[in-house]
Coordinates of C-alpha atoms in Angstrom, one line a residue:
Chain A
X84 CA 256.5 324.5 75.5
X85 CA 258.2 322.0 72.8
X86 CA 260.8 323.7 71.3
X87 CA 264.3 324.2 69.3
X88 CA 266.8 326.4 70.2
X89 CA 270.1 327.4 68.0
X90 CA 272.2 329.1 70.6
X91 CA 274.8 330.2 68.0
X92 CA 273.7 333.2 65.6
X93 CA 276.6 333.3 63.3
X94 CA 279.8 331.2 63.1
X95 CA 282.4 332.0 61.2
X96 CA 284.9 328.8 60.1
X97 CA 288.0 328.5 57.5
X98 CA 287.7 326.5 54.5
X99 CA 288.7 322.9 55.5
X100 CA 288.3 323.1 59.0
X101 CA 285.3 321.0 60.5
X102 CA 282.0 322.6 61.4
X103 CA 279.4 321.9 64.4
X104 CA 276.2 323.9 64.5
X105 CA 274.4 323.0 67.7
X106 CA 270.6 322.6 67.8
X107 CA 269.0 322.0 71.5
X108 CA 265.4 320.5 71.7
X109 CA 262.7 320.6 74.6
X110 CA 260.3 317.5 74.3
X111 CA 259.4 314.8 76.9
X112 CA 259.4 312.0 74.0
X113 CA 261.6 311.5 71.2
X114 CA 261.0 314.0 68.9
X115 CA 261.3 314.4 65.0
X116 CA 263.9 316.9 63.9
X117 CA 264.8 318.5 60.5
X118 CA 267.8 320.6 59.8
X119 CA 267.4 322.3 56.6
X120 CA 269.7 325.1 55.1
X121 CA 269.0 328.4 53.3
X122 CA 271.6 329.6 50.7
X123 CA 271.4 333.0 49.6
X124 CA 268.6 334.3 48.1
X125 CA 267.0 330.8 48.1
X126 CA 264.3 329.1 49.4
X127 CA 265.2 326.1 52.4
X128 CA 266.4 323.3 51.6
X129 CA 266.1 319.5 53.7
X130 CA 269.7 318.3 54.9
X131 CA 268.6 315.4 57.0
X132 CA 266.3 314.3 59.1
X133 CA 265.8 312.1 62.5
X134 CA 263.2 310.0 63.3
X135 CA 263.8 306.9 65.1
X136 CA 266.6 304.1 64.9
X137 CA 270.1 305.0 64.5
X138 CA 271.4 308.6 65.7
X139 CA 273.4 309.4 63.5
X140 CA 271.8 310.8 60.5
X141 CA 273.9 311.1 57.1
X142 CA 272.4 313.9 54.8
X143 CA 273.0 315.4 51.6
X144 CA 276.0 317.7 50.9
X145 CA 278.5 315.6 53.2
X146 CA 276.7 316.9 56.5
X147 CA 275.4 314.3 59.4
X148 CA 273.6 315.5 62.7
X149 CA 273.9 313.2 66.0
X150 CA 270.8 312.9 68.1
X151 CA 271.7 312.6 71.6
X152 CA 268.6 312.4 74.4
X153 CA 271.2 312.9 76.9
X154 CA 272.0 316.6 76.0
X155 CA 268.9 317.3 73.9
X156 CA 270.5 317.9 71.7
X157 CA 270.7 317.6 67.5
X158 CA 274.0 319.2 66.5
X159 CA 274.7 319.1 62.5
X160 CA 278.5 318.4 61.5
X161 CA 280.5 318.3 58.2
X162 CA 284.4 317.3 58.6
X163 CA 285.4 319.7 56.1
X164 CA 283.7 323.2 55.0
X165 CA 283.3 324.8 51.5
X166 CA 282.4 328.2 51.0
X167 CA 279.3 327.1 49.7
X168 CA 278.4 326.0 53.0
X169 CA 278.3 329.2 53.6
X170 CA 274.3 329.4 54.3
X171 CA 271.4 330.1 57.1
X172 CA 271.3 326.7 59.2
X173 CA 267.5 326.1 60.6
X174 CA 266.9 323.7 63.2
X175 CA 263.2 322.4 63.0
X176 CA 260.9 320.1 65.7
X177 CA 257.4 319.9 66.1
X178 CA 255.3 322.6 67.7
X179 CA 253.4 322.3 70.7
X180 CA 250.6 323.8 68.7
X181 CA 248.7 323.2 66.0
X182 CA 251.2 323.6 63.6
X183 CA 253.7 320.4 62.4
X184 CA 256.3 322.5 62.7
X185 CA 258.5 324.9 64.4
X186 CA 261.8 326.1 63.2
X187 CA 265.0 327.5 65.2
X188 CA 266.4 331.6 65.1
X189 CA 268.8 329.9 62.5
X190 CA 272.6 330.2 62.6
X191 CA 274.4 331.8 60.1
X192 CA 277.5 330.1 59.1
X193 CA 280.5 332.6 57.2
X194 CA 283.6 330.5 55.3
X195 CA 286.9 332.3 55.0
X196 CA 289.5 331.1 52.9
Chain B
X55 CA 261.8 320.6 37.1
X56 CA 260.9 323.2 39.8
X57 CA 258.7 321.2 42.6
X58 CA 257.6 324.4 44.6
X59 CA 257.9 327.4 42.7
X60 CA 256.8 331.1 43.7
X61 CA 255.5 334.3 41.4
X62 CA 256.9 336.7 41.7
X63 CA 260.2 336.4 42.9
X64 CA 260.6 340.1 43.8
X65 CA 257.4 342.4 44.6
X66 CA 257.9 346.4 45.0
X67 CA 254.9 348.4 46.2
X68 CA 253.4 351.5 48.0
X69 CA 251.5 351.7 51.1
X70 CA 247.6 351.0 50.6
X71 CA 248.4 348.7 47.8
X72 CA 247.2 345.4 47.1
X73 CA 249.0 342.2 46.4
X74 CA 248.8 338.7 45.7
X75 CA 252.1 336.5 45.8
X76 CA 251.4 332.9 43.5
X77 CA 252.5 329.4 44.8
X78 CA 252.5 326.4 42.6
X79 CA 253.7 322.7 43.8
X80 CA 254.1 319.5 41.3
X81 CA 255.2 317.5 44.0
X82 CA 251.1 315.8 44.1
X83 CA 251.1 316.9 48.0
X84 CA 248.1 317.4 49.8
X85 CA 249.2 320.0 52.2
X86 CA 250.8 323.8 51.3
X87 CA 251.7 326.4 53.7
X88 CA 252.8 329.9 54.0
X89 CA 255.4 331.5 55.7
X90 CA 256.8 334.7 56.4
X91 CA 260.6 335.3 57.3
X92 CA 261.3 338.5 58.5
X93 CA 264.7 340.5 58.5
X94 CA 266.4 338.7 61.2
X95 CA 266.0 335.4 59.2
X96 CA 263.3 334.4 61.7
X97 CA 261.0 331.7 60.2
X98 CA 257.2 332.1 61.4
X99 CA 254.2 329.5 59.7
X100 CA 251.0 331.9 58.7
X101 CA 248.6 329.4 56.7
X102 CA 248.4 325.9 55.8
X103 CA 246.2 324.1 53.5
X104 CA 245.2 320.7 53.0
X105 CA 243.2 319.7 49.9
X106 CA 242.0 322.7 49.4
X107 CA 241.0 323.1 53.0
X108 CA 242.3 326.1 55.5
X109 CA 243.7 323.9 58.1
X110 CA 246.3 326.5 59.9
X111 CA 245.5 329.9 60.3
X112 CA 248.4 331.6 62.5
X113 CA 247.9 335.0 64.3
X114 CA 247.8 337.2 60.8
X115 CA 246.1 339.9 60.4
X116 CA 242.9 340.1 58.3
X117 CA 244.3 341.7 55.1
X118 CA 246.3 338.4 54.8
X119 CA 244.1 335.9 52.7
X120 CA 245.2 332.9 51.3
X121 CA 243.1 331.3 48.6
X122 CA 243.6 327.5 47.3
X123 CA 242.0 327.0 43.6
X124 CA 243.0 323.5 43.7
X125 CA 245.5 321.3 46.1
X126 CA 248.6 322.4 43.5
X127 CA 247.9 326.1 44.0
X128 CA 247.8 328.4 46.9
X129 CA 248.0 332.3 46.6
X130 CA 248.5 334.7 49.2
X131 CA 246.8 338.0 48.6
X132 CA 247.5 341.1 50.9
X133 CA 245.2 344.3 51.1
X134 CA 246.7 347.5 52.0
X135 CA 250.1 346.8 52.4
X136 CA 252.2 348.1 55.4
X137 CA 255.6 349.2 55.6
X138 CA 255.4 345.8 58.6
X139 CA 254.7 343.5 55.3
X140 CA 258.1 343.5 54.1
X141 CA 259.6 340.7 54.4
X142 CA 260.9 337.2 52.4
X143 CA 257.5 334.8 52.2
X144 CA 257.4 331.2 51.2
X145 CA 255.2 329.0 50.2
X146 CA 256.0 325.2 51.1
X147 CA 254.3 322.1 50.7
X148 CA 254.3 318.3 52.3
X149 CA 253.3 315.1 51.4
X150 CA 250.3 314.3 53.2
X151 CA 248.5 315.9 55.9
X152 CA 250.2 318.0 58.8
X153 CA 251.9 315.2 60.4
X154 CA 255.2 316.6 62.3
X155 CA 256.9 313.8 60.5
X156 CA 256.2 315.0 56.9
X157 CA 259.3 316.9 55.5
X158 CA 258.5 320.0 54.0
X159 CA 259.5 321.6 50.7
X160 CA 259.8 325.1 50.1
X161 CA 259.7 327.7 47.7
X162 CA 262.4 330.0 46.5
X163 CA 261.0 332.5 48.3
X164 CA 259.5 336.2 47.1
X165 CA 261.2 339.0 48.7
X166 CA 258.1 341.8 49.0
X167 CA 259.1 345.4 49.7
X168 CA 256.4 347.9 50.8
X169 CA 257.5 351.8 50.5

């Protein structure tokens, strides 16, 4: 079955330091894939998105996501965290059924100072 | 201006009760969805609309209807509430019809408790 898969639950990171959130896909072609973030209390919100073209995808809030067919893989990055990063990360790809859209477990992402 | 926006945001209730969550987009998409994110943060699609039309309708039980006055609205209205029913629910809506490539837009969200 097409899928996403974010193997990390929750990550923790200090304020500064870089930050890679890795997202694994299972589709025979290239697929479409979202990564979207969910602050606190607050509805999800689109970071970037891949379709075609280039692979690495700049997004909103400083963060950029590398699509790489040779590891399946769709991992979001940001050089430098701020605790407002600190958020739910979802991973999204198409479903294999009837629905557009199928979203990852999510990976919670904690800032320390 | 809010593009997807959700009434109410918080919704307390009893067993046995009745409910309807509102859902209001002014983004001039054709398609809405709902979805229902339980307390592990796991997201899982219940309905979609498009123009007015039911065009998703995910394993949910019966007491679960969604009803779409026009393309900008869709309710959710939930007979006889079970403890099982809490949970966050959002509304989202895309663009145009359920093409995987349409990005969605969600809702704030409306965090129901059932007691």
């Amino acid at each position: 079955a097409q899928s996403v898969t974010q193997p990390d639950i929750h990550i923790t990171v200090s304020e500064g330091a870089s930050l890679e959130l890795r997202c694994n896909y299972s589709y025979g072609a290239t697929p479409y894939l979202f990564w979207y973030v969910q602050s606190p209390g607050q509805g999800l919100q689109l970071l970037l998105k891949y379709f075609s073209g280039d692979t690495l995808v700049q997004g909103i809030k400083g963060f950029e996501a590398e699509f790489k067919r040779s590891q399946s893989s769709f991992n979001l990055r940001k050089p430098s965290v701020h605790w407002s990063d600190a958020a739910e990360y979802f991973c999204a790809g198409p479903s294999s059924g009837n629905t557009p859209l199928v979203f990852g477990k999510g990976t919670r992402l904690s800032v320390i100072a | 201006d809010t593009a997807v926006s959700q009434t109410p945001k918080y919704l307390v209730t009893q067993m046995g009760n009745d409910k309807s969550i509102k859902c209001e987009q002014n983004l001039g998409h054709d398609t809405m969805y709902w979805y229902k994110q339980d307390s592990k943060k796991f997201l899982k699609i219940m309905f979609s609309y498009n123009n007015k039309e039911l065009i998703i309708n995910e394993t949910v039980p019966n007491r679960f209807s969604p009803k779409s006055p026009d393309k900008a609205h869709l309710n959710l209205h939930i007979n006889s509430l079970e403890l099982g029913d809490s949970a966050v629910y959002f509304c989202a809506s895309s663009p145009s019809g359920t093409s995987e490539r349409d990005t969605q837009y969600f809702g704030p969200g409306t965090r129901l408790t059932v007691l």
